[in-house]
Coordinates of C-alpha atoms in Angstrom, one line a residue:
X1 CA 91.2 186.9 128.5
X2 CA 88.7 185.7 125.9
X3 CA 87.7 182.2 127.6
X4 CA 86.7 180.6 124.6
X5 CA 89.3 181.1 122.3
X6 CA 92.1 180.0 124.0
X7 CA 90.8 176.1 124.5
X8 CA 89.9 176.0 120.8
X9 CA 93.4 177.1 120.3
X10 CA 94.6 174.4 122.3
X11 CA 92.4 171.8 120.9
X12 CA 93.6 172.7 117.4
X13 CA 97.0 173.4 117.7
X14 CA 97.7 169.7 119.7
X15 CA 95.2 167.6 117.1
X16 CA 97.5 169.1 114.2
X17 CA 101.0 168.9 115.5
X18 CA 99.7 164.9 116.6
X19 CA 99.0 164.5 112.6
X20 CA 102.5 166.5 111.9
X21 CA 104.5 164.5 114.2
X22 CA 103.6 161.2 114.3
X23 CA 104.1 162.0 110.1
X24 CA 108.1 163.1 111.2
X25 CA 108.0 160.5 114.1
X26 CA 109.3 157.6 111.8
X27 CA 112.3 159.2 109.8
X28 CA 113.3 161.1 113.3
X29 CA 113.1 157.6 115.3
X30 CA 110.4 158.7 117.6
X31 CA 108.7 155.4 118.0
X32 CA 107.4 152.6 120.4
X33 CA 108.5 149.5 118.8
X34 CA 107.5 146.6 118.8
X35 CA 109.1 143.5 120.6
X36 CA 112.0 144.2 122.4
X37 CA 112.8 143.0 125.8
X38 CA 109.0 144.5 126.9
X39 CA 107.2 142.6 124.2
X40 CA 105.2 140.9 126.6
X41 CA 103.2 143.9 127.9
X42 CA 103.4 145.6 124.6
X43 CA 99.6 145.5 123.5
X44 CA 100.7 147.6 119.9
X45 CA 101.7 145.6 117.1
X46 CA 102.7 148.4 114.9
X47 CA 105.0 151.2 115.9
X48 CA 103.6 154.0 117.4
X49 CA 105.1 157.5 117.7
X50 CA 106.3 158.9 120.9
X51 CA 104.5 162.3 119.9
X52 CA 101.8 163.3 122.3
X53 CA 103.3 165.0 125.1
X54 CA 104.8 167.7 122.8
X55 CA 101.8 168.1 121.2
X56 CA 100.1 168.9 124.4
X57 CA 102.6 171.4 125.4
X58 CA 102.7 172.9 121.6
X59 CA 98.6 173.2 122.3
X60 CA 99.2 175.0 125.5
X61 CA 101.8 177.4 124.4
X62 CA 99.9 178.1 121.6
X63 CA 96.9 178.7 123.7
X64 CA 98.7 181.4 125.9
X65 CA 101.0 183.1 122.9
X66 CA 97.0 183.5 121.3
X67 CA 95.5 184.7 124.6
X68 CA 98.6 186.9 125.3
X69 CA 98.3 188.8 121.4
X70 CA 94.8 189.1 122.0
X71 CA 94.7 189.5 126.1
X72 CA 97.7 191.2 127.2
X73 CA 98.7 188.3 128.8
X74 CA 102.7 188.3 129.7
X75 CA 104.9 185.1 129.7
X76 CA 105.1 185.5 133.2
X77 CA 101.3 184.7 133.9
X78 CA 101.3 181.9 131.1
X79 CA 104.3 180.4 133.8
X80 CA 102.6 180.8 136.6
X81 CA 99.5 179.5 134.9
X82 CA 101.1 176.2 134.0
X83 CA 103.0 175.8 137.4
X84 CA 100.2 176.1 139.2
X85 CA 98.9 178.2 142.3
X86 CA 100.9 179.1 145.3
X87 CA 99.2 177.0 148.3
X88 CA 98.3 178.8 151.6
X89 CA 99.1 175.8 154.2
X90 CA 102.7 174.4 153.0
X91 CA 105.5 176.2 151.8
X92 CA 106.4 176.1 148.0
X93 CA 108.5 176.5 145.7
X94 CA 108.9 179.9 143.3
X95 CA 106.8 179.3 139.8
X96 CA 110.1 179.5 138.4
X97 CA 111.4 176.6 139.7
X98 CA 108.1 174.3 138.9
X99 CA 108.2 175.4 135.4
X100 CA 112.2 174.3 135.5
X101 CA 110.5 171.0 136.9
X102 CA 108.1 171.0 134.6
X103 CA 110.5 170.9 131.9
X104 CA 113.0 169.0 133.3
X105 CA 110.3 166.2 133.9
X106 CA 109.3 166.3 130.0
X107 CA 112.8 165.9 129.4
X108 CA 113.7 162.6 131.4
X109 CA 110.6 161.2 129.8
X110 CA 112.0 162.1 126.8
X111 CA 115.3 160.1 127.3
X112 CA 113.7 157.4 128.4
X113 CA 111.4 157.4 125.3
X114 CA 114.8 157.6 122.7
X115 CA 115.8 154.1 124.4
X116 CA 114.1 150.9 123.1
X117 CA 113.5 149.5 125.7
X118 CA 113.4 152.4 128.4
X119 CA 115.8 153.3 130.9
X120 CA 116.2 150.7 133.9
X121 CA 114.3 151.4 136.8
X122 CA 117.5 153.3 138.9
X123 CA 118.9 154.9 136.2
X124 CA 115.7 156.3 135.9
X125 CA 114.9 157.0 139.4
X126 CA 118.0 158.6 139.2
X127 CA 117.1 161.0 136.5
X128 CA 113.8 161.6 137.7
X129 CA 115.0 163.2 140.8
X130 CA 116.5 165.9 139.3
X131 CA 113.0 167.6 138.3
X132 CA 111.9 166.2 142.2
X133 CA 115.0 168.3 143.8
X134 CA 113.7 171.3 141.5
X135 CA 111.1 171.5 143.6
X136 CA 112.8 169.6 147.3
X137 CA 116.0 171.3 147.5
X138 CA 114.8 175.6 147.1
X139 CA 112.8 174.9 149.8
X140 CA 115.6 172.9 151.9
X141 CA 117.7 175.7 151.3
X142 CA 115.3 178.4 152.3
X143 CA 115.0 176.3 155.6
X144 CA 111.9 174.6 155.0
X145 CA 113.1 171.1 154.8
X146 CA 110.2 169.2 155.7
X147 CA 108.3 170.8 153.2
X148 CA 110.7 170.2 151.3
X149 CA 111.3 166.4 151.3
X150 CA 107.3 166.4 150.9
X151 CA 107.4 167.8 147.8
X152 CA 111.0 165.8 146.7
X153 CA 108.9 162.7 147.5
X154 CA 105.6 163.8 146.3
X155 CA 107.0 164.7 142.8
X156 CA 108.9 161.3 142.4
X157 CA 106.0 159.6 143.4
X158 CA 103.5 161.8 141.1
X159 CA 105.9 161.1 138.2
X160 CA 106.2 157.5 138.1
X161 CA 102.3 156.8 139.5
X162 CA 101.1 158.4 136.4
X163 CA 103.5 157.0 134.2
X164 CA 102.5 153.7 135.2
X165 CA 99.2 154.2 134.3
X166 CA 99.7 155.3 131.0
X167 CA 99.4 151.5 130.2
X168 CA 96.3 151.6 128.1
X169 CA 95.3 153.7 124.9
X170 CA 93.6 156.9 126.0
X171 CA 93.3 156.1 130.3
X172 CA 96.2 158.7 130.7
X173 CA 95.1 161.2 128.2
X174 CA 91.3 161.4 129.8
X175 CA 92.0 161.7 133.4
X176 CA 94.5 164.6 132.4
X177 CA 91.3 166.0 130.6
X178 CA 88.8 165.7 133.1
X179 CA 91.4 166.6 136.1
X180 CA 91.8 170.2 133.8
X181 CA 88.4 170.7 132.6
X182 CA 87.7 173.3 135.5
X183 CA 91.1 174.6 136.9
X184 CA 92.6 174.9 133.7
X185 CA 90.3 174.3 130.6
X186 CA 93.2 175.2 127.8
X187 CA 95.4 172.1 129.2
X188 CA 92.7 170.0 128.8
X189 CA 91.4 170.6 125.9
X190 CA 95.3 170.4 124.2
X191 CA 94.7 166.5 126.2
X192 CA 91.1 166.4 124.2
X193 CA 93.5 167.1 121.2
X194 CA 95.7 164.7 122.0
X195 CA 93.2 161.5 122.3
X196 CA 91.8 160.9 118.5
X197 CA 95.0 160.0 117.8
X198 CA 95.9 158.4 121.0
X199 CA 92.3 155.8 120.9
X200 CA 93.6 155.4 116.7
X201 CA 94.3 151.6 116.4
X202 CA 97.9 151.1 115.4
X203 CA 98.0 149.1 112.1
X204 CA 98.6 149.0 108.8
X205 CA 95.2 150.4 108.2
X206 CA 95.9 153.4 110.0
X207 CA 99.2 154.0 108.5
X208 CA 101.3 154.6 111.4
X209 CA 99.5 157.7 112.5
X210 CA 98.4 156.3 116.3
X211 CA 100.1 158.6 119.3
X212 CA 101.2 157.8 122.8
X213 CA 101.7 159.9 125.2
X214 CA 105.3 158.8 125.8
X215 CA 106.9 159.0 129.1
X216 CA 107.8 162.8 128.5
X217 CA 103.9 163.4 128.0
X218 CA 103.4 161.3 131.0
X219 CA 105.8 162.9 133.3
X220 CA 105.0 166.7 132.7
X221 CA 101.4 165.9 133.1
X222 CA 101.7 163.8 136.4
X223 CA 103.8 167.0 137.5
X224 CA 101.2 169.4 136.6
X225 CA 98.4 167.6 138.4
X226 CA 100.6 167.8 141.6
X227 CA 101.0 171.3 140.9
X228 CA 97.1 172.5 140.9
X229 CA 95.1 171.8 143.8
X230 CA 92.4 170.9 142.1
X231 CA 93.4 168.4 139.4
X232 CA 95.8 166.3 141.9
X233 CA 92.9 164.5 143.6
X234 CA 92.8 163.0 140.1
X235 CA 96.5 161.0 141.3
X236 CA 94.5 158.9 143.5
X237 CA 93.5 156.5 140.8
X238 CA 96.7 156.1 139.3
X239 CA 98.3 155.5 143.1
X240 CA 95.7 153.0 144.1
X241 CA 96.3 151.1 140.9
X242 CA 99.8 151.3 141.5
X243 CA 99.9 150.5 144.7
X244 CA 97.1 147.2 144.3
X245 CA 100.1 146.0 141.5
X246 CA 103.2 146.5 143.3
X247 CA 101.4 144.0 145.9
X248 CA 100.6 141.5 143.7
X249 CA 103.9 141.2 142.4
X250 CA 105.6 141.1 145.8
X251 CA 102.8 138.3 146.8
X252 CA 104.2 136.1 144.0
X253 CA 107.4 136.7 144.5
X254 CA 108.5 139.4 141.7
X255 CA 109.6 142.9 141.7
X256 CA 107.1 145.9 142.3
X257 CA 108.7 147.9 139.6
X258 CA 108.7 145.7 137.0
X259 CA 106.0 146.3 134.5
X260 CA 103.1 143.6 133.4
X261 CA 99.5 143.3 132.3
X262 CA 98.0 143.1 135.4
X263 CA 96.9 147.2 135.7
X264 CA 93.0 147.8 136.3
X265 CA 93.1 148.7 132.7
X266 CA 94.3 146.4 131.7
X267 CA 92.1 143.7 133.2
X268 CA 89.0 145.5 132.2
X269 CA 90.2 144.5 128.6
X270 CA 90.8 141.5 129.1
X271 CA 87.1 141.0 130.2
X272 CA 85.7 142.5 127.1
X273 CA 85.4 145.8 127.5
X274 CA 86.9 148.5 124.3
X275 CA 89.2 150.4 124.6
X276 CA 87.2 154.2 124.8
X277 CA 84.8 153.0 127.1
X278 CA 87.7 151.5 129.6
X279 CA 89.4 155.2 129.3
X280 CA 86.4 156.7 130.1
X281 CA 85.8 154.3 133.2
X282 CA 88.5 155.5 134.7
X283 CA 88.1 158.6 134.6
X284 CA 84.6 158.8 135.7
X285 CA 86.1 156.6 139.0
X286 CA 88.2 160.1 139.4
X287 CA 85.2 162.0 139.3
X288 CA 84.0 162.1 143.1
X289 CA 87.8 162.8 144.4
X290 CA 87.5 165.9 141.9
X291 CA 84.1 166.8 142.9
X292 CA 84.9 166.7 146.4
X293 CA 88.4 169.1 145.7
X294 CA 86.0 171.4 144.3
X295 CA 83.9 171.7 147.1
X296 CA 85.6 171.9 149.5
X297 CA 87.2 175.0 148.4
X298 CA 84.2 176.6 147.4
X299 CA 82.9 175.7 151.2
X300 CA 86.3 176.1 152.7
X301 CA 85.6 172.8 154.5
X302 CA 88.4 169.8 153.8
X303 CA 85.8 167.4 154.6
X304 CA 84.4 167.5 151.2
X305 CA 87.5 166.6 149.8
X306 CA 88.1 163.5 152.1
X307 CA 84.3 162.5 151.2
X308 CA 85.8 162.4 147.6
X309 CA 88.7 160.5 147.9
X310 CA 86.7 158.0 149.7
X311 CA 84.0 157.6 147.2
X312 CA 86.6 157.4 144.4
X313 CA 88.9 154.5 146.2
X314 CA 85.1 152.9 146.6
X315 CA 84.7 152.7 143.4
X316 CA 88.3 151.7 142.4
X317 CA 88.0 148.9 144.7
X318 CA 84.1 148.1 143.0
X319 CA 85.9 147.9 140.0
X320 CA 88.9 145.4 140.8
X321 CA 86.8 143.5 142.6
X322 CA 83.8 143.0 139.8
X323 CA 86.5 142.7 137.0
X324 CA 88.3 139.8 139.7
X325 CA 85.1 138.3 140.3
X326 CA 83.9 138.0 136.2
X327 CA 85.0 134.7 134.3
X328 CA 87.3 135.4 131.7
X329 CA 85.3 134.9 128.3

């Protein structure tokens, strides 16, 4: 494989098709707009096309269709590329049925992004199990249902944890990037792609030519973390953030799932602080957990990789609490 090319491929295949689609986005109805019954959390004021997560997986397919006329590579390996590696200490699933998973996951984002104002939180839960039992119910059936309802409930939770925290321009795009940098360097730089046009402000300046991520982007990538044992560590941030919300609503009364401007991105705004830079936080809060996945299996030791995920909630919890503590301006 000729490791150079295929990221450059990636990179330039997902900047363009962002330019191309956010162009089609607007006659084909493939917009965030604004106001709505969401206004409130809705920091765009212009509409923004839903574009990016199928300019990602353009990037990455155009990545591997390069590296395969120049490589020999086969579809099969660019499948089991994408799905991920097969673990040694819990049972899963074939790579054909993570790549079903895979796509079924882009396509319940998808839905949910054709609807104004989203899908309601069961009707979605709903249809996000459906990529979740690709994964669960093989593995039932094969008689491994423990491992089973681990992965079920791992992929459900996966899926909406990093939808959630694709609240704020670029946060989602740059932890994808730095999860991928190592394990799989084409993905990420189809995300490096992906974020001019993502950190673009939306306005009439810019012409309509911002991206999001969309929930389809959102929920293929917060699979395909899961999937690689090297990039999931990278779900701790988005769970912790998660998790801190859903108990501030519940203290005050309200409903865990419904959304609000209250995420750590969003609070690090507030105080100040642009948009890039509060992206790039973020992700350098991921950093250790990654660091210590690495590690530990280059030293075949899982200590490294609780050391990680230690330092990384650390620092998540430095950050809410500095952000808590710092007047508003």
């Amino acid at each position: 494989m000729n490791v150079s090319a295929a990221p450059a491929v990636a990179f330039g295949c997902a900047f363009f098709a962002c330019a191309v689609l956010a162009w089609l986005a607007r006659p084909l109805g493939w917009l965030d707009e604004p106001g709505g019954a969401n206004a409130e959390r809705k920091l765009a004021r212009a509409p923004v096309a839903l574009v990016g997560g199928l300019a990602i997986g353009l990037g990455v397919l155009a990545a591997y269709l390069w590296d395969a006329r120049v490589g020999g590579a086969a579809m099969p390996r660019f499948a089991a590329w994408i799905a991920g590696p097969q673990l040694g200490w819990i049972a899963m699933p074939s790579v054909d049925w993570r790549l079903a998973a895979l796509g079924l996951a882009f396509l319940v984002g998808w839905i949910d992004d054709a609807r104004r104002d989203g899908l309601h939180a069961l009707p979605k839960l709903l249809l996000q199990s459906l990529p979740a039992a690709a994964v669960g119910l093989p593995l039932v059936l094969d008689g491994h249902a423990l491992a089973g309802a681990a992965w079920f409930s791992a992929a459900l939770w996966a899926m909406n944890a990093f939808n959630t925290y694709d609240n704020s321009d670029g946060a989602a795009g740059c932890l994808a990037l730095v999860a991928f940098a190592l394990p799989l360097p084409a993905l990420a730089a189809a995300c490096a792609g992906f974020l001019p046009w993502n950190l673009l402000p939306a306005g009439r300046a810019t012409r309509g030519r911002q991206v999001y991520l969309g929930d389809a982007g959102s929920h293929m990538l917060g699979l395909a973390l899961l999937f690689n044992p090297l990039a999931a560590p990278a779900l701790l941030v988005p769970s912790l953030d998660l998790v801190r919300v859903a108990i501030v609503r519940m203290r005050e009364g309200q409903r865990p799932w419904v959304g609000d401007l209250r995420h750590l991105a969003h609070l690090l705004r507030a105080r100040g602080l642009p948009v890039a830079p509060t992206a790039a936080l973020l992700a350098v809060i991921a950093l250790p957990a990654l660091a210590g996945a690495h590690q530990s299996r280059l030293h075949h030791d899982p200590q490294w990789l609780l050391a990680g995920a230690v330092a990384t909630a650390f620092l998540f919890l430095l950050a809410t609490g500095s952000v808590r503590r710092t007047p508003s301006p």
